[in-house]
Coordinates of C-alpha atoms and ligand atoms in Angstrom, one line a residue:
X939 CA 56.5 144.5 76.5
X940 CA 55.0 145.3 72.9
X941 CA 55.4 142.6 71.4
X942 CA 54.4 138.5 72.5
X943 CA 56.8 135.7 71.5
X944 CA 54.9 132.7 70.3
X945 CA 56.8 129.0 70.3
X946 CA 56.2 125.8 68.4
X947 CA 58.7 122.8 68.9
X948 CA 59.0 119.8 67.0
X949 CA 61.5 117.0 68.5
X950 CA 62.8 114.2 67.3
X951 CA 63.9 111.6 69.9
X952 CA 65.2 108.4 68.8
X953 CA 64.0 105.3 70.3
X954 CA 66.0 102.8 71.9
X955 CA 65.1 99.3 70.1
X956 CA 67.7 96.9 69.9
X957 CA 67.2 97.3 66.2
X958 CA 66.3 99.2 62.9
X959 CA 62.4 99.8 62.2
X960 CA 62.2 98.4 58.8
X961 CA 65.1 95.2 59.5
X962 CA 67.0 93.6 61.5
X963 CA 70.1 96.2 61.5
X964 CA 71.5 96.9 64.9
X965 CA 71.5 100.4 66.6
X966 CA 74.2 100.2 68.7
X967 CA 75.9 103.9 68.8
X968 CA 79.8 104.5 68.2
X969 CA 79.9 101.3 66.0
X970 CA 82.8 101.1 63.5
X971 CA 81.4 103.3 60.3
X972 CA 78.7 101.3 58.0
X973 CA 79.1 97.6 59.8
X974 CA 75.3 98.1 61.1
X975 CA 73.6 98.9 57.5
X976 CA 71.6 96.2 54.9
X977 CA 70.6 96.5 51.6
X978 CA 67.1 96.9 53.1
X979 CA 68.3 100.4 55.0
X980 CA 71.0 101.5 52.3
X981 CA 68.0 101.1 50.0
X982 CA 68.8 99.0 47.1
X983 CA 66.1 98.4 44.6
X984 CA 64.2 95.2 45.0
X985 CA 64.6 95.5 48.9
X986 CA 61.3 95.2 51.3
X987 CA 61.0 96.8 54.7
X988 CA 59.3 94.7 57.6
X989 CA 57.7 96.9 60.4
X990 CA 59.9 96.8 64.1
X991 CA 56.9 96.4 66.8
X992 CA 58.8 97.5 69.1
X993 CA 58.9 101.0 67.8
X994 CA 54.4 101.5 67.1
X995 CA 54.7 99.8 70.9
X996 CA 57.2 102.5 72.0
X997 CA 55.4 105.7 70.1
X998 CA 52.1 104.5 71.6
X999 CA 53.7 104.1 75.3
X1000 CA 54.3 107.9 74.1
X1001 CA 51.6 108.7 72.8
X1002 CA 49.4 107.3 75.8
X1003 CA 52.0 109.8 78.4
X1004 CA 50.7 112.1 76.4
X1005 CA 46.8 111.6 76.7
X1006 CA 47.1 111.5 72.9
X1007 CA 44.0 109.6 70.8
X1008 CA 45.8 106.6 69.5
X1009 CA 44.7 106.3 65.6
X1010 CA 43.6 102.7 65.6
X1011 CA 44.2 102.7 61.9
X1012 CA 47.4 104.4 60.3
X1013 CA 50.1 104.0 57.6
X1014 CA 53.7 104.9 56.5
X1015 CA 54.0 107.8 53.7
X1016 CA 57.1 108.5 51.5
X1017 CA 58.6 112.1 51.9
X1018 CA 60.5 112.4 48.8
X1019 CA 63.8 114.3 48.3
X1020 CA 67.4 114.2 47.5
X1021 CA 70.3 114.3 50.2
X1022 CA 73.3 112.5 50.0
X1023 CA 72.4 110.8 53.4
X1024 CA 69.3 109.5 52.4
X1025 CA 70.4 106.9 49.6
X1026 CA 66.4 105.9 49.2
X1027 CA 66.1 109.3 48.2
X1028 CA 62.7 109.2 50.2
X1029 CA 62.0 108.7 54.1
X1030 CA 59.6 107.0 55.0
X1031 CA 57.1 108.9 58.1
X1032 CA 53.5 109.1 58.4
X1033 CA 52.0 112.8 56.9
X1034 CA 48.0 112.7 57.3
X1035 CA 47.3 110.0 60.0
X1036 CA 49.8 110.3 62.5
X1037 CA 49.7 107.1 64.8
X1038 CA 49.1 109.8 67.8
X1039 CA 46.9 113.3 68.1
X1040 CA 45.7 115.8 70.4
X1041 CA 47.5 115.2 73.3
X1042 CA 49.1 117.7 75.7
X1043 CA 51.8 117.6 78.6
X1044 CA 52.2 119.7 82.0
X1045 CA 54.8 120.9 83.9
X1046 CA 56.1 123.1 85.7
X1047 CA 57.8 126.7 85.2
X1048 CA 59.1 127.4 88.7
X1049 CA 56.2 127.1 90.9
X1050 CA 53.7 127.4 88.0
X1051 CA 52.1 124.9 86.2
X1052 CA 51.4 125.0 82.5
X1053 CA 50.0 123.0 79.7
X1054 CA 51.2 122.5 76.5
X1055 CA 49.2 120.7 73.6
X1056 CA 50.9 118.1 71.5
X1057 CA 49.4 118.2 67.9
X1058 CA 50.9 114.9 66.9
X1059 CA 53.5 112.0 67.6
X1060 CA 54.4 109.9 63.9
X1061 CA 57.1 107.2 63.5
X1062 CA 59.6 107.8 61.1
X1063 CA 62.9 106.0 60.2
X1064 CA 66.2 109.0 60.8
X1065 CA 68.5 109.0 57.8
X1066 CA 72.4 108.5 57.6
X1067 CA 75.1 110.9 58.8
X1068 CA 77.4 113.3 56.8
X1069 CA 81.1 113.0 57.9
X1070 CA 83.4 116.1 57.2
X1071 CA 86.9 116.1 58.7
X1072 CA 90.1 117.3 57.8
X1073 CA 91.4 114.3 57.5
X1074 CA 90.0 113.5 54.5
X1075 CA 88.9 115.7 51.3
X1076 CA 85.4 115.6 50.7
X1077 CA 82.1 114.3 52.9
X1078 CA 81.6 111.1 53.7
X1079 CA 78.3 109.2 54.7
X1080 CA 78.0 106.6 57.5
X1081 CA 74.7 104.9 56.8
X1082 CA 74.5 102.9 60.0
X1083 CA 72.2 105.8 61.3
X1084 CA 69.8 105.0 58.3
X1085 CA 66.6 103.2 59.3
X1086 CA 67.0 104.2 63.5
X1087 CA 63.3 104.8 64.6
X1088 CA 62.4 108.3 65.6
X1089 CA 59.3 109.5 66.7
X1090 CA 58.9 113.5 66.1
X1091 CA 56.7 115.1 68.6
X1092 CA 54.9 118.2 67.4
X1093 CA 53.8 120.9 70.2
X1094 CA 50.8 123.4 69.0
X1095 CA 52.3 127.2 69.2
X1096 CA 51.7 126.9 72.9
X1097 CA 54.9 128.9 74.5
X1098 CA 55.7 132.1 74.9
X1099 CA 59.4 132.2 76.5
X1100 CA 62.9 130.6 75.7
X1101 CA 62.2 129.3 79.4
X1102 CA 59.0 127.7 78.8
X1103 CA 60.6 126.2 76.0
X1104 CA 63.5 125.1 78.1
X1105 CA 60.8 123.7 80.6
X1106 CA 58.6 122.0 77.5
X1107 CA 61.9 120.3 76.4
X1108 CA 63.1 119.0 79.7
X1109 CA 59.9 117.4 80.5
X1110 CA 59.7 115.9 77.7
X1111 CA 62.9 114.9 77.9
X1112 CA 61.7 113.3 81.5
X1113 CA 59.1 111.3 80.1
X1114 CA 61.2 109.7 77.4
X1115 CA 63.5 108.6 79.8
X1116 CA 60.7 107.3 82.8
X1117 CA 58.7 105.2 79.6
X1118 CA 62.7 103.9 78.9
X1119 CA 61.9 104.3 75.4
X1120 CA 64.9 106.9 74.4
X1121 CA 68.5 107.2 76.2
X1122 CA 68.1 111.0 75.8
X1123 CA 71.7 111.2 75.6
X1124 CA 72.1 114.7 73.8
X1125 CA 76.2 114.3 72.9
X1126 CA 74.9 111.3 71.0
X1127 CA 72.4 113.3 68.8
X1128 CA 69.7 111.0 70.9
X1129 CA 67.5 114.4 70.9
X1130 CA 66.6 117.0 68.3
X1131 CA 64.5 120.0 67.4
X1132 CA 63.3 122.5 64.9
X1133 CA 62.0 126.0 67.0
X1134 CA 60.0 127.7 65.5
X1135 CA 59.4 131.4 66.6
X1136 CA 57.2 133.8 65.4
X1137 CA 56.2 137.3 67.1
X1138 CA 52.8 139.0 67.5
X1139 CA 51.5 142.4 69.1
X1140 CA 51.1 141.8 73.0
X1141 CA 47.4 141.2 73.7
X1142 CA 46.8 139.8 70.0
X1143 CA 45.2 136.2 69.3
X1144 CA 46.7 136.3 65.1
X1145 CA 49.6 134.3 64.7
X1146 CA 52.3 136.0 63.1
X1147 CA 54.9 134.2 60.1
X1148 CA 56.8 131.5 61.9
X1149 CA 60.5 131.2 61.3
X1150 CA 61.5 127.7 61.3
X1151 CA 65.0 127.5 62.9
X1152 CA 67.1 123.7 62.2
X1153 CA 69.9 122.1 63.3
X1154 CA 69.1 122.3 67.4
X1155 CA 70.9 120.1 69.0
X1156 CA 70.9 120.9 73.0
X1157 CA 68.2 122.6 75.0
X1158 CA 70.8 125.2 75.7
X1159 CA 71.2 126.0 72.1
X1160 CA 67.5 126.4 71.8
X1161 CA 66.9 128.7 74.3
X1162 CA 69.9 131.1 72.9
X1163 CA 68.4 130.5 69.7
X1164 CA 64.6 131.8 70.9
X1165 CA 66.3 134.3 72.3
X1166 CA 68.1 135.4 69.1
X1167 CA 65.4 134.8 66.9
X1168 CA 63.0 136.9 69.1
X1169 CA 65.6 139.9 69.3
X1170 CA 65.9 140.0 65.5
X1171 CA 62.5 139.5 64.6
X1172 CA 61.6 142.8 67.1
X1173 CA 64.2 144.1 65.4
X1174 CA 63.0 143.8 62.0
X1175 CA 59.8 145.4 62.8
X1176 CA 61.0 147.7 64.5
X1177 CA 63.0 148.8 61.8
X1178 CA 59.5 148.9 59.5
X1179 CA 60.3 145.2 58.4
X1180 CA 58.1 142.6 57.7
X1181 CA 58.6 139.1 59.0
X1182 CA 58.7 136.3 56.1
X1183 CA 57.8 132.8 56.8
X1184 CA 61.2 131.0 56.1
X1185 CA 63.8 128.3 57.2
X1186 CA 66.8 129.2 59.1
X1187 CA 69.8 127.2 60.3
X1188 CA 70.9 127.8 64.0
X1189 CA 74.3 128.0 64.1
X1190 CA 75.9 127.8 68.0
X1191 CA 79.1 128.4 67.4
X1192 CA 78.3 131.4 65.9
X1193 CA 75.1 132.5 67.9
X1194 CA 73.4 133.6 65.4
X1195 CA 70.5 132.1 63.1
X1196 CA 71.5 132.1 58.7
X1197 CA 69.0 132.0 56.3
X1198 CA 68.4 128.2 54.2
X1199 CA 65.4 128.9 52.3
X1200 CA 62.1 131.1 52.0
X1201 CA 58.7 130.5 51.9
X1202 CA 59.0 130.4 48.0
X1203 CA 61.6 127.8 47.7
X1204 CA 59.9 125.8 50.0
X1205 CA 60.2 122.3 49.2
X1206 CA 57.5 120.2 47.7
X1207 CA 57.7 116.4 49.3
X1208 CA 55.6 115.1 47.4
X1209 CA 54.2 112.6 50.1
X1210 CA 52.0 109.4 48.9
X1211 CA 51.3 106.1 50.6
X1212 CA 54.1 103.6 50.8
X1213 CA 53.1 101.0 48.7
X1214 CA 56.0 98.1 50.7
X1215 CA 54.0 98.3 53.4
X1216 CA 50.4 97.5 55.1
X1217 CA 48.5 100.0 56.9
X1218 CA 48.8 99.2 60.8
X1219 CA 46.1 98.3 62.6
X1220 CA 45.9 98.2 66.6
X1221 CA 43.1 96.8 68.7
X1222 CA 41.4 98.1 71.8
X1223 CA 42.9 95.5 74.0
X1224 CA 46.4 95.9 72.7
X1225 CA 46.5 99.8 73.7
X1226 CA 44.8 99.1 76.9
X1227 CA 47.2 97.1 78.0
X1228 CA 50.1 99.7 77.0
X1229 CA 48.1 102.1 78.6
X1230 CA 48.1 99.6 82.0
X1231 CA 51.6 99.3 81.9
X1232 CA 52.8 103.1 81.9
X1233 CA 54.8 104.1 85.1
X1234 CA 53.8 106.9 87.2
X1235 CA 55.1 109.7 85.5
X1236 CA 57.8 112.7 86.2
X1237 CA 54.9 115.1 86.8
X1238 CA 53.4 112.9 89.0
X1239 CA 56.2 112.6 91.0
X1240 CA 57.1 115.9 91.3
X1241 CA 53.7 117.0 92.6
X1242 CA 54.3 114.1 95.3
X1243 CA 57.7 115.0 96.5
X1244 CA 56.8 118.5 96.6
X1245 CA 53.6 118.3 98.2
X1246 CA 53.2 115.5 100.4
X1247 CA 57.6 114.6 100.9
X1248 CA 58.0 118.2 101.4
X1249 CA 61.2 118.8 99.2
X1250 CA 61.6 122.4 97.8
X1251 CA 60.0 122.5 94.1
X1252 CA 63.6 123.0 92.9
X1253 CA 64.5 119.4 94.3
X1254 CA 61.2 117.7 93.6
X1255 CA 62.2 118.2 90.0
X1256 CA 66.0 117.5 90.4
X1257 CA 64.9 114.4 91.7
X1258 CA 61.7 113.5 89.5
X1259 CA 62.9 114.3 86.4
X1260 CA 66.2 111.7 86.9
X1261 CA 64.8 108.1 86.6
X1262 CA 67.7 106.8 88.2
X1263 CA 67.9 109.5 91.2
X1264 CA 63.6 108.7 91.7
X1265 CA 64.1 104.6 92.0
X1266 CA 66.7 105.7 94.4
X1267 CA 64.7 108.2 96.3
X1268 CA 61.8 105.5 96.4
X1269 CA 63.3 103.1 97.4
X1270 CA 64.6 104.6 100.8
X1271 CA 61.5 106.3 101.1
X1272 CA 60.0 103.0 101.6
X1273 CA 62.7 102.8 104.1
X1274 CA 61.9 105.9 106.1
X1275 CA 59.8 108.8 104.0
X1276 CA 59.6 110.7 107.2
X1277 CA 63.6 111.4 106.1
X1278 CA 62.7 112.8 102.9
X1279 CA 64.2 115.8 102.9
X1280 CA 67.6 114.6 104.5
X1281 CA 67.7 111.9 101.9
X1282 CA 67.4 114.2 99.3
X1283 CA 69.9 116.3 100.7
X1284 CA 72.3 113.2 100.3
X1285 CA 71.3 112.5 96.5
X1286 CA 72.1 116.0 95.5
X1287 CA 74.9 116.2 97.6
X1288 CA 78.0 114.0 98.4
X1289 CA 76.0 111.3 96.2
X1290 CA 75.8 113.6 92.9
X1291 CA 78.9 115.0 93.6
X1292 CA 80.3 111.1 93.5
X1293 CA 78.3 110.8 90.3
X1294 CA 80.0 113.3 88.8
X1295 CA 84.0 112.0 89.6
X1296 CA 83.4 108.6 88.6
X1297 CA 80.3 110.0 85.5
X1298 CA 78.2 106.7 87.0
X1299 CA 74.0 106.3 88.1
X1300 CA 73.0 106.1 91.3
X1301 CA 72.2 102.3 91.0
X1302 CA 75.9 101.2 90.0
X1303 CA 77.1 102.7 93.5
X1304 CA 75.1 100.1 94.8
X1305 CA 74.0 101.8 97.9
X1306 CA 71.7 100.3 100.4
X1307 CA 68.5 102.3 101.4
X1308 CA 68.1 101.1 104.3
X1309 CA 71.7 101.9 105.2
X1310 CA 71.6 105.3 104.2
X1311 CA 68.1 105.9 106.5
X1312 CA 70.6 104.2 109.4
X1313 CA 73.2 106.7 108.4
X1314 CA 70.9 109.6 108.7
X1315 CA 69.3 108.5 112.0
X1316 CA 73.0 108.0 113.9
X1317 CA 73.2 111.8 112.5
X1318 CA 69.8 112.8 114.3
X1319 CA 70.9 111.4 117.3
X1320 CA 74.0 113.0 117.8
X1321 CA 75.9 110.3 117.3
X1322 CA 77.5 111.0 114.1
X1323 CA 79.1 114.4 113.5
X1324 CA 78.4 115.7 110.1
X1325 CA 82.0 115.2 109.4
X1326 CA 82.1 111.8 110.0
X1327 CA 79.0 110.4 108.6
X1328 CA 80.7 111.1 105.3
X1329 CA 83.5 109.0 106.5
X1330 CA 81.2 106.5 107.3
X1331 CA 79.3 106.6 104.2
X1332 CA 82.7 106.9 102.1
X1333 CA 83.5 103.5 104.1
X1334 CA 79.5 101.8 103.4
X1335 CA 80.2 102.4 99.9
X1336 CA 83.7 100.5 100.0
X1337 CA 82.9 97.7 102.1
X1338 CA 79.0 97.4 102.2
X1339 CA 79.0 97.2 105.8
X1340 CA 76.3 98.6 107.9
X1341 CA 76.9 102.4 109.4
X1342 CA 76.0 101.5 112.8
X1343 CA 79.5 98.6 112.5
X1344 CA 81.2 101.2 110.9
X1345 CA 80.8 103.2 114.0
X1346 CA 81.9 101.2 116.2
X1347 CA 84.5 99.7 114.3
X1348 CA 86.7 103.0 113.6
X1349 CA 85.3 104.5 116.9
X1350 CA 84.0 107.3 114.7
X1351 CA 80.5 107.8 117.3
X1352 CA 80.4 111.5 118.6
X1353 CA 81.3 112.5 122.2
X1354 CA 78.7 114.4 123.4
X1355 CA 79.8 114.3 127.2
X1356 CA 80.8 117.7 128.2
X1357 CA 83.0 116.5 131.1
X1358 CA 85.4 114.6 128.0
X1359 CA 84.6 117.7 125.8
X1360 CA 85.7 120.3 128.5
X1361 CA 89.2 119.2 128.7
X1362 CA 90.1 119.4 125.2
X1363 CA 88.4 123.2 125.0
X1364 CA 90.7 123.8 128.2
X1365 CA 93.7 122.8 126.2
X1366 CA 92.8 124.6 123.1
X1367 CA 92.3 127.8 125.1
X1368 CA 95.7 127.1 126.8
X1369 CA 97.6 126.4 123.3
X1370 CA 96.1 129.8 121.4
X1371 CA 96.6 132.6 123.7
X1372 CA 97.0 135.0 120.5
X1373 CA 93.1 134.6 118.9
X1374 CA 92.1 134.5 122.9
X1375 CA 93.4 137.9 122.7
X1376 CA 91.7 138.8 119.7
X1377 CA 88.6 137.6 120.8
X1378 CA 88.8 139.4 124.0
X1379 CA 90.0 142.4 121.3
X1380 CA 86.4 142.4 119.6
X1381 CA 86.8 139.8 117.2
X1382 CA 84.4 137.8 118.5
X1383 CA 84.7 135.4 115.0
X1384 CA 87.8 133.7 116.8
X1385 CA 85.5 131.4 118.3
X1386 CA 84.9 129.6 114.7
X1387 CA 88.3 129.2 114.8
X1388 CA 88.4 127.9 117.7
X1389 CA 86.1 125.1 117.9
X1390 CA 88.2 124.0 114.5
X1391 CA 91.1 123.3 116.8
X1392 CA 88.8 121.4 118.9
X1393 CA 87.4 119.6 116.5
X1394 CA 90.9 118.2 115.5
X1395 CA 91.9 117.8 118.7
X1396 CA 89.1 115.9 119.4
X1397 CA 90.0 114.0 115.6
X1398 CA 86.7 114.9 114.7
X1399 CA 84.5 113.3 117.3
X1400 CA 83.6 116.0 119.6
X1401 CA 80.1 117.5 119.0
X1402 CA 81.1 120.7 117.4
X1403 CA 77.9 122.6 119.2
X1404 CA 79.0 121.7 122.4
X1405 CA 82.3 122.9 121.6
X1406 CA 80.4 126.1 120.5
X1407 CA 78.7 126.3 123.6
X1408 CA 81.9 125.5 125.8
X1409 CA 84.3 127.5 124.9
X1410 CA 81.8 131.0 124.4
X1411 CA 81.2 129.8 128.7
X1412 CA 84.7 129.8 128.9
X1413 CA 85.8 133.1 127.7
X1414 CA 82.8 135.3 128.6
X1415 CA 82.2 133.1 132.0
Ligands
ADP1824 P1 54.7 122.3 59.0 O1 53.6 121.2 58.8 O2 54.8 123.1 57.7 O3 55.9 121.8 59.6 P2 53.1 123.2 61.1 O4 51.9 124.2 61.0 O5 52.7 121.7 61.3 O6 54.0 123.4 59.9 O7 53.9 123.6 62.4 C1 55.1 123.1 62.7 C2 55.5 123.7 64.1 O8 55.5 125.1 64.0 C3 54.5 123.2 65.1 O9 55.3 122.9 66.3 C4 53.7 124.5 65.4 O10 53.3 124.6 66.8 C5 54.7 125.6 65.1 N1 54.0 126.8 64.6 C6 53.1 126.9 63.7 N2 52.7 128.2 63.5 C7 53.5 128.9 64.3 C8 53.7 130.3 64.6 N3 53.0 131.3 64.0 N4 54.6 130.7 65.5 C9 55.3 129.8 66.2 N5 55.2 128.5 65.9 C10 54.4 128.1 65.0
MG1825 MG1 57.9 121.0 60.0
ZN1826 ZN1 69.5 97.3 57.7

């Protein structure tokens, strides 16, 4: 490799407060078209904005995750400029005094751990949404977006690969969602970023001109937009081209990164202090007690689930990176943690794959931890065939009895007596004289076969090993 990619993101994650940050506008999403909009948030003259709490509260909770200094005195700036969705004609964000600084997250790439340094975290109020549609001629705007708090999270030009990037996103992404401070729903725009990607000489310490790319909406999207930007910028010097510092919009559909504006027709915001509001001040007790109140975080968790629960480091972070699949995983690890790994094979297995038929969390299938450890122990001990602790669990889900009375209800406990078991592999040998043939013939995979018919035979009870063992006695004895 000649060349080194260098990465910078900034996000935009939206937080979750039940309303606006400058009034009392909800921020329900998929409401009916401007129903959740003021004059405070459409902007009319004469209008003041009042500070939301909830949202310095939710950026410090943030910021804190982040091991960011918490600027115990900031204020609100005015970025001035004109687009239809902004009817202010200025948003207001913070420019010199961020509320956080100089923080940093880890995480891991595979089984390597790497550190990324957050430069700042500001509050900001998102502006309203352009409608185009076929239906109608023209644009639209639905303000009810105007005045939802954001908080944009600036990384330093710490990565060097689209999956670093990928990585830097997603645990982000994971922390948002353990504080509870964002949905992180990406379909509902919940999430943004601008990459920005610049190349330099392998082995070099000199940044090179940064191309700013806009519009990324998934973390798919910005990974094939790294890896675009990077091919073309190689490209361009390659070619004896020189990389300008501009703006480009990613376009996904397209795959491919268009031009908005240079370096020269950068615009000029024309930031100053926002004279409708005080500067906010926060006092050593009130961030010490956000600070108390953080939850162990994803990171935290996966090192724990790797390290001491044993899972793989590919299902520590399936599982520590899911709020809802962690409280699960806790909770029946308070149960049993010596069943770790078999519990996580049930969260990523038949429970996920329930997840995904009826789209639901783990929590709303109600499932009791201490009836899933039961469930797992009957399979230990034999008395459960893999086949039917599904049933069981299929029938713990619909009736919210216990395994163990499910058992014995539906006579669903594994027979593991060979004397029972020998009979049936008698008849089965008897019934199939064809594959008994074959088997005899060479084809010694017959025998899979074989224990199939016993195991429906047996209407899924008998110990399939046994089988195994049984009916390989049989034909070789
Ligand atoms: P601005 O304030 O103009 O948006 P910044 O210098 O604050 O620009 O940087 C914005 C983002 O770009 C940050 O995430 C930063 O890490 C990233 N960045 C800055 N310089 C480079 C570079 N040379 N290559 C890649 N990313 C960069
Ligand atoms: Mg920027
Ligand atoms: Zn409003």
């Amino acid at each position: 490799m000649k060349y080194e990619a260098v990465i910078g993101i900034e996000m935009h994650a939206e937080l979750n407060t039940k309303t606006k940050i400058f009034c009392g506008c909800k921020t329900d999403y998929g409401a009916q078209v401007n129903t959740q909009c003021c004059p405070i948030c459409i902007g009319l003259p004469g209008t003041l904005p009042t500070l939301n709490k909830k949202v310095v509260e939710y950026a410090v909770r943030m910021g804190l995750a982040c091991g960011c200094t918490i600027n115990r005195e900031t204020k609100h700036d005015r970025k001035n400029y004109f687009y239809p969705d902004l009817p202010k004609a200025y948003q207001i964000s913070q420019y010199d005094i961020p509320l956080c600084e100089n923080g940093e997250i880890s995480f891991y790439v595979g089984e390597d751990k790497k550190t990324v340094r957050i430069r700042r975290i500001h509050i900001e109020e998102d502006a309203g949404k352009l409608l185009h549609d076929n239906r109608f001629s023209g644009t639209l705007v639905d303000f009810n977006r105007c005045g939802i708090p954001l908080i944009e999270i600036v990384s330093q030009p710490d990565m060097h690969s689209p999956e670093e990037a990928r990585a830097y996103l997603e645990a982000l992404k994971a922390v948002l969602e353990c504080l509870g401070i964002c949905n992180c729903r990406m379909q509902e725009g919940n999430i943004r970023c601008d990459v920005n990607v610049s190349i330099r000489p392998a082995g070099s310490d000199q940044l090179g001109n940064r191309v700013e790319m806009k519009n990324v909406n998934t973390f798919s999207g910005a990974v094939r937009g790294i890896e675009y930007e990077i091919k073309r910028q190689i490209e361009v010097v390659e070619a004896g081209g020189h990389i300008e510092q501009e703006t480009r919009r990613w376009d996904d559909d397209r795959g491919e990164s268009l031009s908005m504006r240079s370096k020269e027709d950068a615009q000029d915001y024309r930031y100053f202090p926002e004279p409708d509001l005080v500067p906010i001040r926060l006092d050593e007790a009130y961030v010490q007690s956000i600070r108390e109140s953080l939850p162990e975080l994803p990171l935290s968790k996966y090192e724990r689930y790797w390290k001491e629960n044993g899972l793989t480091p590919y299902e520590a972070s399936m599982l520590s990176t899911d709020k809802d699949k962690a409280a699960f995983f806790e909770a029946c690890l308070e149960k049993d943690a010596s069943l770790a790994k078999q519990i996580c094979n049930w969260i990523l297995g038949d429970i996920a794959k329930l997840q995904n038929e009826r789209s639901c969390t783990v929590a709303s299938l109600v499932i009791d931890p201490a009836a899933l450890c039961e469930l797992i122990v009957l399979t230990q001990k034999g008395t459960l065939s893999s086949t039917s602790a599904k049933t069981v669990f299929d029938e713990m889900l619909s009736t919210g009895k216990a395994p163990g009375v499910i058992v014995e209800e539906k006579g669903l406990a594994q027979v593991n007596d060979e004397q029972a078991l020998l009979g049936i592999v008698e008849e089965v040998l008897a019934a199939n004289a064809g594959p008994v043939q074959d088997y005899y013939g060479g084809k010694t995979n017959v025998l899979g076969f074989l224990v199939g018919q016993c195991m429906k035979r047996s209407k899924g009870k008998g110990n399939p090993q046994l089988f195994n063992k049984l009916l390989a006695q049989k034909l070789n004895g």
